[in-house]
């Protein structure tokens, strides 16, 4: 599972990272999940030469809703409290990502193989937390022994998501929220997305 956030239960630690960036090239957030320590500045890049509008849907931290015109290549934001929240762009509805504000160094994001790695973890029993945007959250207890490598494996079951949520996350960017084929990304597509509300489309079957 890629883009899962893995963390251990540790007390908060005051830490700062310099030069943490979030790119928006090609109207996509990169990386899709960005880790940043609480209180550190995050530089948001706009290399596209178009208007972006960074919008954080944070709850614990004050939400950010800032326009980034095409001439503004960089802007900075800061989040001071630990939280995982979704981000979007009000100018491009299909753009979506996540920010993880960390309270200590022991956070990681899984790669395309579902792998992650922590280094320098003190010995002892710890609770390992795994969170994924679609699959929810699970926890597991692990024991770290001094001067030893510990391997763990986990599985996450599919989370039930209603059809509307799936449609809005995966389909609306092209087909539009009303299903008429007028989504924000439709202008760049050829052939154009189908009008899902048309009678001839409704009669078609995927079988």
CSV table of C-alpha atoms in Angstrom, one decimal:
chain,number,residue,atom,x,y,z
A,1,UNK,CA,0.0,0.0,0.0
A,2,UNK,CA,1.5,3.3,-1.1
A,3,UNK,CA,1.1,6.6,0.7
A,4,UNK,CA,0.2,5.1,4.1
A,5,UNK,CA,1.4,7.2,7.1
A,6,UNK,CA,3.2,5.1,9.7
A,7,UNK,CA,4.1,6.6,13.1
A,8,UNK,CA,5.2,5.5,16.6
A,9,UNK,CA,3.8,6.7,20.0
A,10,UNK,CA,6.4,9.2,21.3
A,11,UNK,CA,6.2,12.3,23.3
A,12,UNK,CA,6.3,15.6,21.3
A,13,UNK,CA,9.8,16.8,20.4
A,14,UNK,CA,10.7,20.3,19.4
A,15,UNK,CA,12.3,20.1,15.9
A,16,UNK,CA,12.5,22.1,12.8
A,17,UNK,CA,13.2,21.2,9.1
A,18,UNK,CA,14.6,23.6,6.6
A,19,UNK,CA,13.7,23.6,2.9
A,20,UNK,CA,10.6,21.4,3.1
A,21,UNK,CA,8.7,21.9,-0.2
A,22,UNK,CA,5.4,20.9,-1.8
A,23,UNK,CA,5.2,21.1,-5.6
A,24,UNK,CA,2.1,21.7,-7.7
A,25,UNK,CA,3.7,20.9,-11.1
A,26,UNK,CA,1.3,19.7,-13.7
A,27,UNK,CA,-1.6,20.6,-11.4
A,28,UNK,CA,-0.7,17.7,-9.1
A,29,UNK,CA,0.5,17.9,-5.5
A,30,UNK,CA,4.0,16.2,-5.2
A,31,UNK,CA,4.5,14.4,-3.0
A,32,UNK,CA,0.9,13.3,-2.5
A,33,UNK,CA,1.5,13.0,1.2
A,34,UNK,CA,3.9,15.6,2.7
A,35,UNK,CA,5.5,15.2,6.2
A,36,UNK,CA,6.4,18.3,8.0
A,37,UNK,CA,7.4,19.0,11.7
A,38,UNK,CA,5.0,21.1,13.7
A,39,UNK,CA,6.1,24.8,13.6
A,40,UNK,CA,8.3,24.4,10.5
A,41,UNK,CA,7.7,26.4,7.3
A,42,UNK,CA,6.4,24.7,4.2
A,43,UNK,CA,7.3,26.2,0.8
A,44,UNK,CA,4.6,25.7,-1.8
A,45,UNK,CA,5.9,25.8,-5.4
A,46,UNK,CA,4.0,26.9,-8.5
A,47,UNK,CA,6.0,26.2,-11.6
A,48,UNK,CA,2.9,25.8,-13.8
A,49,UNK,CA,2.5,29.5,-14.8
A,50,UNK,CA,-1.2,29.3,-13.9
A,51,UNK,CA,-3.3,30.4,-10.9
A,52,UNK,CA,-3.4,28.0,-8.0
A,53,UNK,CA,-5.3,28.4,-4.7
A,54,UNK,CA,-3.9,26.4,-1.9
A,55,UNK,CA,-6.6,25.3,0.6
A,56,UNK,CA,-6.0,23.3,3.7
A,57,UNK,CA,-8.9,21.5,5.3
A,58,UNK,CA,-7.2,21.5,8.7
A,59,UNK,CA,-9.3,21.4,11.9
A,60,UNK,CA,-6.7,21.6,14.8
A,61,UNK,CA,-4.6,24.1,12.8
A,62,UNK,CA,-6.3,27.2,11.4
A,63,UNK,CA,-7.3,26.5,7.7
A,64,UNK,CA,-5.2,28.1,5.0
A,65,UNK,CA,-6.9,29.4,1.9
A,66,UNK,CA,-4.4,31.4,-0.2
A,67,UNK,CA,-4.3,32.3,-3.9
A,68,UNK,CA,-1.0,31.7,-5.7
A,69,UNK,CA,-1.0,33.6,-9.0
A,70,UNK,CA,1.1,32.4,-11.9
A,71,UNK,CA,3.8,35.0,-11.2
A,72,UNK,CA,4.2,33.8,-7.6
A,73,UNK,CA,6.6,30.9,-7.8
A,74,UNK,CA,6.8,30.3,-4.1
A,75,UNK,CA,4.8,31.0,-1.0
A,76,UNK,CA,5.2,29.8,2.6
A,77,UNK,CA,2.7,28.4,5.1
A,78,UNK,CA,3.1,27.0,8.6
A,79,UNK,CA,1.2,24.6,10.8
A,80,UNK,CA,2.0,24.5,14.5
A,81,UNK,CA,0.0,21.5,15.8
A,82,UNK,CA,0.2,17.8,15.0
A,83,UNK,CA,-2.6,16.8,12.6
A,84,UNK,CA,-3.3,14.9,9.4
A,85,UNK,CA,-5.5,16.9,6.9
A,86,UNK,CA,-6.5,17.1,3.3
A,87,UNK,CA,-5.3,19.8,1.0
A,88,UNK,CA,-6.8,21.0,-2.3
A,89,UNK,CA,-6.7,23.7,-4.9
A,90,UNK,CA,-9.8,25.8,-5.4
A,91,UNK,CA,-8.7,26.6,-9.0
A,92,UNK,CA,-8.4,22.9,-10.0
A,93,UNK,CA,-10.9,20.6,-8.3
A,94,UNK,CA,-9.0,17.4,-9.1
A,95,UNK,CA,-6.0,18.4,-7.1
A,96,UNK,CA,-5.8,16.6,-3.8
A,97,UNK,CA,-3.1,15.7,-1.3
A,98,UNK,CA,-2.4,15.3,2.4
A,99,UNK,CA,-0.2,17.1,5.0
A,100,UNK,CA,1.0,15.3,8.1
A,101,UNK,CA,2.2,17.7,10.8
A,102,UNK,CA,4.5,15.6,12.9
A,103,UNK,CA,5.1,15.9,16.7
A,104,UNK,CA,8.3,13.8,16.7
A,105,UNK,CA,10.7,12.3,14.1
A,106,UNK,CA,9.2,8.8,14.0
A,107,UNK,CA,6.8,9.2,11.1
A,108,UNK,CA,7.2,7.7,7.6
A,109,UNK,CA,5.3,7.4,4.4
A,110,UNK,CA,5.2,4.0,2.6
A,111,UNK,CA,6.7,3.7,-0.9
A,112,UNK,CA,5.2,1.9,-3.9
A,113,UNK,CA,6.1,-1.4,-2.3
A,114,UNK,CA,4.4,-0.5,0.9
A,115,UNK,CA,7.7,-0.3,2.7
A,116,UNK,CA,9.0,2.1,5.3
A,117,UNK,CA,11.9,2.4,7.7
A,118,UNK,CA,12.7,4.0,11.0
A,119,UNK,CA,16.2,4.5,12.4
A,120,UNK,CA,17.4,5.3,15.9
A,121,UNK,CA,14.2,4.1,17.7
A,122,UNK,CA,14.9,3.6,21.4
A,123,UNK,CA,14.4,0.1,22.7
A,124,UNK,CA,11.1,-0.8,24.3
A,125,UNK,CA,7.5,-1.6,23.4
A,126,UNK,CA,5.7,0.9,21.2
A,127,UNK,CA,2.4,1.3,19.5
A,128,UNK,CA,2.7,1.5,15.7
A,129,UNK,CA,-0.1,3.4,13.9
A,130,UNK,CA,-0.8,3.1,10.2
A,131,UNK,CA,-3.2,5.6,8.5
A,132,UNK,CA,-4.3,5.6,4.9
A,133,UNK,CA,-6.6,8.1,3.2
A,134,UNK,CA,-9.0,5.4,1.8
A,135,UNK,CA,-8.4,2.4,4.2
A,136,UNK,CA,-8.6,4.1,7.5
A,137,UNK,CA,-6.4,3.5,10.5
A,138,UNK,CA,-5.0,0.4,12.4
A,139,UNK,CA,-2.6,0.0,15.3
A,140,UNK,CA,-0.2,-2.7,16.3
A,141,UNK,CA,2.2,-3.2,19.2
A,142,UNK,CA,5.8,-3.7,18.4
A,143,UNK,CA,8.9,-4.4,20.6
A,144,UNK,CA,12.1,-2.7,19.6
A,145,UNK,CA,15.3,-4.4,20.9
A,146,UNK,CA,18.6,-2.6,21.3
A,147,UNK,CA,20.9,-2.9,18.4
A,148,UNK,CA,18.5,-5.1,16.4
A,149,UNK,CA,16.5,-4.7,13.3
A,150,UNK,CA,12.8,-5.3,13.7
A,151,UNK,CA,10.6,-6.2,10.7
A,152,UNK,CA,6.8,-5.8,10.8
A,153,UNK,CA,4.1,-6.5,8.3
A,154,UNK,CA,0.5,-5.4,8.3
A,155,UNK,CA,-2.7,-5.6,6.2
A,156,UNK,CA,-5.4,-3.1,5.8
A,157,UNK,CA,-9.0,-4.0,4.8
A,158,UNK,CA,-11.0,-1.9,2.4
A,159,UNK,CA,-13.0,0.8,4.0
A,160,UNK,CA,-16.6,1.1,2.8
A,161,UNK,CA,-17.0,4.3,0.9
A,162,UNK,CA,-20.3,5.4,-0.5
A,163,UNK,CA,-20.7,5.8,-4.2
A,164,UNK,CA,-21.0,9.6,-4.1
A,165,UNK,CA,-17.6,9.9,-2.3
A,166,UNK,CA,-16.0,7.6,-4.9
A,167,UNK,CA,-17.5,9.6,-7.8
A,168,UNK,CA,-16.5,13.0,-6.4
A,169,UNK,CA,-12.9,11.8,-5.8
A,170,UNK,CA,-12.3,9.9,-9.0
A,171,UNK,CA,-14.9,10.9,-11.6
A,172,UNK,CA,-16.1,14.5,-11.1
A,173,UNK,CA,-12.9,16.1,-12.4
A,174,UNK,CA,-13.9,14.9,-15.9
A,175,UNK,CA,-17.6,14.2,-15.8
A,176,UNK,CA,-18.5,17.1,-13.5
A,177,UNK,CA,-20.4,17.0,-10.2
A,178,UNK,CA,-23.7,16.8,-12.0
A,179,UNK,CA,-22.5,14.1,-14.4
A,180,UNK,CA,-23.0,16.1,-17.6
A,181,UNK,CA,-19.4,15.8,-18.8
A,182,UNK,CA,-18.5,19.4,-17.8
A,183,UNK,CA,-15.8,18.8,-15.2
A,184,UNK,CA,-12.8,21.1,-14.9
A,185,UNK,CA,-10.5,18.6,-16.7
A,186,UNK,CA,-12.9,18.0,-19.6
A,187,UNK,CA,-11.7,20.9,-21.7
A,188,UNK,CA,-8.3,19.1,-22.2
A,189,UNK,CA,-9.8,15.8,-23.2
A,190,UNK,CA,-10.5,14.4,-26.6
A,191,UNK,CA,-12.9,12.7,-27.0
A,192,UNK,CA,-14.9,14.5,-24.3
A,193,UNK,CA,-16.3,12.7,-21.2
A,194,UNK,CA,-19.7,11.2,-21.6
A,195,UNK,CA,-22.8,12.9,-20.4
A,196,UNK,CA,-23.9,10.4,-17.7
A,197,UNK,CA,-27.3,12.0,-17.4
A,198,UNK,CA,-28.2,11.4,-21.1
A,199,UNK,CA,-30.8,8.6,-21.7
A,200,UNK,CA,-28.6,6.7,-24.2
A,201,UNK,CA,-25.8,6.6,-21.6
A,202,UNK,CA,-28.1,5.4,-18.9
A,203,UNK,CA,-29.2,2.5,-21.1
A,204,UNK,CA,-25.6,1.2,-21.6
A,205,UNK,CA,-24.4,-1.6,-19.4
A,206,UNK,CA,-20.9,-2.4,-18.1
A,207,UNK,CA,-21.7,-6.2,-18.4
